[in-house]
mmCIF file of C-alpha atoms in Angstrom:
data_model
loop_
_atom_site.group_PDB
_atom_site.id
_atom_site.type_symbol
_atom_site.label_atom_id
_atom_site.label_comp_id
_atom_site.label_asym_id
_atom_site.label_seq_id
_atom_site.Cartn_x
_atom_site.Cartn_y
_atom_site.Cartn_z
ATOM 1 C CA UNK A 967 -33.711 13.678 -87.088
ATOM 2 C CA UNK A 968 -36.210 12.067 -89.469
ATOM 3 C CA UNK A 969 -34.562 10.199 -92.350
ATOM 4 C CA UNK A 970 -37.599 8.145 -93.282
ATOM 5 C CA UNK A 971 -37.831 9.371 -96.942
ATOM 6 C CA UNK A 972 -34.015 9.370 -97.536
ATOM 7 C CA UNK A 973 -33.841 5.719 -98.440
ATOM 8 C CA UNK A 974 -31.429 3.140 -96.895
ATOM 9 C CA UNK A 975 -28.106 4.437 -95.568
ATOM 10 C CA UNK A 976 -26.027 5.528 -92.743
ATOM 11 C CA UNK A 977 -26.714 8.785 -90.776
ATOM 12 C CA UNK A 978 -23.695 10.369 -88.966
ATOM 13 C CA UNK A 979 -23.352 13.539 -87.024
ATOM 14 C CA UNK A 980 -20.616 15.820 -85.815
ATOM 15 C CA UNK A 981 -20.937 18.552 -83.153
ATOM 16 C CA UNK A 982 -18.332 21.319 -82.858
ATOM 17 C CA UNK A 983 -17.770 24.533 -81.020
ATOM 18 C CA UNK A 984 -15.231 27.110 -82.267
ATOM 19 C CA UNK A 985 -13.398 26.158 -85.200
ATOM 20 C CA UNK A 986 -11.860 22.768 -84.523
ATOM 21 C CA UNK A 987 -13.275 21.749 -81.091
ATOM 22 C CA UNK A 988 -15.257 18.428 -81.596
ATOM 23 C CA UNK A 989 -17.859 17.705 -78.850
ATOM 24 C CA UNK A 990 -18.536 14.055 -78.046
ATOM 25 C CA UNK A 991 -22.041 13.067 -79.119
ATOM 26 C CA UNK A 992 -24.288 10.112 -79.517
ATOM 27 C CA UNK A 993 -26.763 9.444 -82.363
ATOM 28 C CA UNK A 994 -29.352 6.855 -81.536
ATOM 29 C CA UNK A 995 -32.289 5.362 -83.388
ATOM 30 C CA UNK A 996 -35.576 6.406 -81.903
ATOM 31 C CA UNK A 997 -38.908 4.718 -82.175
ATOM 32 C CA UNK A 998 -38.325 2.738 -85.294
ATOM 33 C CA UNK A 999 -36.329 2.844 -88.443
ATOM 34 C CA UNK A 1000 -34.947 6.148 -89.836
ATOM 35 C CA UNK A 1001 -35.598 8.393 -86.814
ATOM 36 C CA UNK A 1002 -32.772 9.409 -84.599
ATOM 37 C CA UNK A 1003 -31.933 11.356 -81.528
ATOM 38 C CA UNK A 1004 -28.554 13.303 -81.257
ATOM 39 C CA UNK A 1005 -27.421 13.799 -77.769
ATOM 40 C CA UNK A 1006 -24.356 15.966 -76.483
ATOM 41 C CA UNK A 1007 -23.295 17.646 -73.291
ATOM 42 C CA UNK A 1008 -22.038 21.178 -73.988
ATOM 43 C CA UNK A 1009 -19.345 22.518 -71.637
ATOM 44 C CA UNK A 1010 -19.121 26.091 -72.831
ATOM 45 C CA UNK A 1011 -21.689 28.682 -73.851
ATOM 46 C CA UNK A 1012 -20.237 29.119 -77.400
ATOM 47 C CA UNK A 1013 -22.696 28.522 -80.300
ATOM 48 C CA UNK A 1014 -22.276 24.857 -81.258
ATOM 49 C CA UNK A 1015 -22.621 23.538 -84.814
ATOM 50 C CA UNK A 1016 -24.275 20.254 -85.842
ATOM 51 C CA UNK A 1017 -23.557 18.760 -89.227
ATOM 52 C CA UNK A 1018 -25.469 15.717 -90.330
ATOM 53 C CA UNK A 1019 -24.256 13.449 -93.133
ATOM 54 C CA UNK A 1020 -26.223 10.699 -94.841
ATOM 55 C CA UNK A 1021 -24.103 8.052 -96.709
ATOM 56 C CA UNK A 1022 -21.161 10.474 -96.486
ATOM 57 C CA UNK A 1023 -23.047 13.498 -98.008
ATOM 58 C CA UNK A 1024 -23.834 16.634 -95.918
ATOM 59 C CA UNK A 1025 -27.588 16.954 -95.298
ATOM 60 C CA UNK A 1026 -29.127 20.111 -96.751
ATOM 61 C CA UNK A 1027 -29.489 23.027 -94.222
ATOM 62 C CA UNK A 1028 -26.243 22.089 -92.410
ATOM 63 C CA UNK A 1029 -24.641 23.231 -90.299
ATOM 64 C CA UNK A 1030 -27.351 23.813 -87.654
ATOM 65 C CA UNK A 1031 -26.468 26.293 -84.974
ATOM 66 C CA UNK A 1032 -27.443 25.382 -81.414
ATOM 67 C CA UNK A 1033 -27.154 28.356 -78.982
ATOM 68 C CA UNK A 1034 -25.916 27.568 -75.613
ATOM 69 C CA UNK A 1035 -26.876 29.428 -72.506
ATOM 70 C CA UNK A 1036 -25.992 29.185 -68.839
ATOM 71 C CA UNK A 1037 -28.557 30.810 -66.542
ATOM 72 C CA UNK A 1038 -26.119 30.592 -63.645
ATOM 73 C CA UNK A 1039 -24.017 33.249 -65.331
ATOM 74 C CA UNK A 1040 -26.898 35.657 -65.138
ATOM 75 C CA UNK A 1041 -26.965 37.859 -62.056
ATOM 76 C CA UNK A 1042 -29.477 40.390 -60.694
ATOM 77 C CA UNK A 1043 -28.958 43.464 -58.487
ATOM 78 C CA UNK A 1044 -30.645 46.737 -57.526
ATOM 79 C CA UNK A 1045 -33.073 48.350 -55.073
ATOM 80 C CA UNK A 1046 -35.893 46.223 -56.249
ATOM 81 C CA UNK A 1047 -34.259 43.270 -54.375
ATOM 82 C CA UNK A 1048 -33.858 45.268 -51.221
ATOM 83 C CA UNK A 1049 -36.185 47.133 -48.683
ATOM 84 C CA UNK A 1050 -38.206 49.576 -50.667
ATOM 85 C CA UNK A 1051 -41.005 51.948 -49.882
ATOM 86 C CA UNK A 1052 -44.590 51.152 -50.922
ATOM 87 C CA UNK A 1053 -45.991 52.703 -54.226
ATOM 88 C CA UNK A 1054 -42.447 53.671 -55.202
ATOM 89 C CA UNK A 1055 -41.262 52.542 -58.792
ATOM 90 C CA UNK A 1056 -38.223 50.314 -58.332
ATOM 91 C CA UNK A 1057 -35.761 48.532 -60.525
ATOM 92 C CA UNK A 1058 -33.898 45.217 -60.847
ATOM 93 C CA UNK A 1059 -30.991 45.225 -63.108
ATOM 94 C CA UNK A 1060 -30.382 41.852 -64.895
ATOM 95 C CA UNK A 1061 -26.863 41.238 -66.330
ATOM 96 C CA UNK A 1062 -26.692 38.372 -68.924
ATOM 97 C CA UNK A 1063 -23.666 39.624 -70.810
ATOM 98 C CA UNK A 1064 -21.583 36.550 -70.008
ATOM 99 C CA UNK A 1065 -23.828 33.988 -71.679
ATOM 100 C CA UNK A 1066 -25.839 33.524 -74.846
ATOM 101 C CA UNK A 1067 -29.017 35.290 -75.844
ATOM 102 C CA UNK A 1068 -32.290 33.882 -74.482
ATOM 103 C CA UNK A 1069 -35.671 35.301 -73.359
ATOM 104 C CA UNK A 1070 -35.774 36.887 -69.902
ATOM 105 C CA UNK A 1071 -38.831 36.916 -67.558
ATOM 106 C CA UNK A 1072 -39.558 38.280 -64.283
ATOM 107 C CA UNK A 1073 -42.576 37.476 -62.151
ATOM 108 C CA UNK A 1074 -43.447 39.003 -58.662
ATOM 109 C CA UNK A 1075 -45.891 37.982 -56.020
ATOM 110 C CA UNK A 1076 -46.945 40.219 -53.199
ATOM 111 C CA UNK A 1077 -47.492 38.917 -49.632
ATOM 112 C CA UNK A 1078 -51.223 38.296 -50.361
ATOM 113 C CA UNK A 1079 -50.273 36.057 -53.329
ATOM 114 C CA UNK A 1080 -51.377 38.640 -55.987
ATOM 115 C CA UNK A 1081 -49.226 39.122 -59.027
ATOM 116 C CA UNK A 1082 -47.359 42.538 -59.057
ATOM 117 C CA UNK A 1083 -47.176 44.020 -62.745
ATOM 118 C CA UNK A 1084 -43.555 44.013 -63.888
ATOM 119 C CA UNK A 1085 -42.183 45.856 -67.019
ATOM 120 C CA UNK A 1086 -39.213 44.341 -68.663
ATOM 121 C CA UNK A 1087 -36.890 46.417 -71.019
ATOM 122 C CA UNK A 1088 -33.455 46.055 -72.530
ATOM 123 C CA UNK A 1089 -31.768 43.667 -74.791
ATOM 124 C CA UNK A 1090 -28.457 41.833 -75.621
ATOM 125 C CA UNK A 1091 -27.420 40.906 -72.122
ATOM 126 C CA UNK A 1092 -28.554 44.135 -70.171
ATOM 127 C CA UNK A 1093 -32.226 44.108 -68.930
ATOM 128 C CA UNK A 1094 -34.217 46.115 -66.377
ATOM 129 C CA UNK A 1095 -37.291 44.977 -64.540
ATOM 130 C CA UNK A 1096 -39.455 47.804 -63.088
ATOM 131 C CA UNK A 1097 -42.277 47.278 -60.637
ATOM 132 C CA UNK A 1098 -44.409 49.371 -58.140
ATOM 133 C CA UNK A 1099 -45.192 47.360 -55.065
ATOM 134 C CA UNK A 1100 -48.769 48.062 -53.737
ATOM 135 C CA UNK A 1101 -48.641 46.155 -50.401
ATOM 136 C CA UNK A 1102 -46.416 45.943 -47.351
ATOM 137 C CA UNK A 1103 -44.435 42.770 -46.797
ATOM 138 C CA UNK A 1104 -42.206 40.318 -48.423
ATOM 139 C CA UNK A 1105 -42.516 40.057 -52.188
ATOM 140 C CA UNK A 1106 -41.262 36.902 -53.945
ATOM 141 C CA UNK A 1107 -39.396 37.460 -57.091
ATOM 142 C CA UNK A 1108 -38.531 34.833 -59.844
ATOM 143 C CA UNK A 1109 -36.183 35.746 -62.669
ATOM 144 C CA UNK A 1110 -35.795 33.334 -65.460
ATOM 145 C CA UNK A 1111 -33.240 33.303 -68.475
ATOM 146 C CA UNK A 1112 -34.291 30.855 -71.160
ATOM 147 C CA UNK A 1113 -36.919 29.427 -68.875
ATOM 148 C CA UNK A 1114 -34.214 28.533 -66.285
ATOM 149 C CA UNK A 1115 -33.677 30.181 -62.840
ATOM 150 C CA UNK A 1116 -30.784 32.706 -62.784
ATOM 151 C CA UNK A 1117 -28.075 32.577 -60.105
ATOM 152 C CA UNK A 1118 -29.522 33.412 -56.707
ATOM 153 C CA UNK A 1119 -33.175 32.864 -57.742
ATOM 154 C CA UNK A 1120 -35.622 32.988 -56.008
ATOM 155 C CA UNK A 1121 -35.254 36.651 -54.730
ATOM 156 C CA UNK A 1122 -37.207 38.651 -52.227
ATOM 157 C CA UNK A 1123 -37.796 42.247 -51.421
ATOM 158 C CA UNK A 1124 -39.252 43.751 -48.364
ATOM 159 C CA UNK A 1125 -41.709 46.675 -48.838
ATOM 160 C CA UNK A 1126 -42.463 49.019 -46.084
ATOM 161 C CA UNK A 1127 -44.838 51.987 -45.611
ATOM 162 C CA UNK A 1128 -43.512 54.778 -43.464
ATOM 163 C CA UNK A 1129 -47.047 56.327 -43.274
ATOM 164 C CA UNK A 1130 -48.045 53.289 -41.191
ATOM 165 C CA UNK A 1131 -45.660 54.230 -38.394
ATOM 166 C CA UNK A 1132 -47.793 55.542 -35.631
ATOM 167 C CA UNK A 1133 -46.291 57.628 -32.748
ATOM 168 C CA UNK A 1134 -48.690 56.745 -29.922
ATOM 169 C CA UNK A 1135 -47.601 58.922 -27.114
ATOM 170 C CA UNK A 1136 -45.169 61.707 -26.588
ATOM 171 C CA UNK A 1137 -44.757 62.580 -22.905
ATOM 172 C CA UNK A 1138 -43.576 65.806 -21.214
ATOM 173 C CA UNK A 1139 -40.009 65.112 -20.402
ATOM 174 C CA UNK A 1140 -38.282 65.824 -17.058
ATOM 175 C CA UNK A 1141 -34.634 66.611 -16.588
ATOM 176 C CA UNK A 1142 -32.723 63.624 -15.097
ATOM 177 C CA UNK A 1143 -35.402 61.040 -15.888
ATOM 178 C CA UNK A 1144 -35.840 58.659 -18.793
ATOM 179 C CA UNK A 1145 -38.372 59.832 -21.378
ATOM 180 C CA UNK A 1146 -40.211 57.088 -23.328
ATOM 181 C CA UNK A 1147 -41.955 57.630 -26.727
ATOM 182 C CA UNK A 1148 -44.152 54.724 -27.701
ATOM 183 C CA UNK A 1149 -44.073 53.911 -31.449
ATOM 184 C CA UNK A 1150 -46.185 51.314 -33.274
ATOM 185 C CA UNK A 1151 -44.664 49.867 -36.582
ATOM 186 C CA UNK A 1152 -46.743 46.710 -36.726
ATOM 187 C CA UNK A 1153 -48.350 47.771 -40.107
ATOM 188 C CA UNK A 1154 -45.273 49.387 -41.564
ATOM 189 C CA UNK A 1155 -43.348 46.294 -42.657
ATOM 190 C CA UNK A 1156 -39.824 45.494 -42.107
ATOM 191 C CA UNK A 1157 -37.353 48.167 -41.311
ATOM 192 C CA UNK A 1158 -34.803 49.541 -38.912
#
């Protein structure tokens, strides 16, 4: 808060959430006369209101609304966080309905370190991240809400390619004897 041009006087502040819930706060001078920093510790995701008074008069523009978010209340689920086939569009559903509104971002890196393009859609607490993995292996996924990691972050997905499963030899079987078929899955990725 800059009160440099206001003249001499006393600056006060009050922080509330809901109608009558006062939040403890601290107003301190910062870097010289007439400049202040207001600090408070929110405990709920409700929008908080800040009212400044100078010499007992409400400062124009008040109250100031401060949106609170809690990225730990945001969750992600969906096949995009599991084992998925290569070159198959897949989704991650992001649920932010239990907290305030903030920007959502999703970044994905493939096993080679390359960024995987991801499309984000939705709004107001329900988002969907869609991507198409192009390489076999573990993909690292970071989902942020208001530039903060969400609950469970970072995530991984495991991409496989069934086309890379090679059946190497199929013997002629004999009754009463074990038959063995050799299969190579080294390039197919993780699976069962």
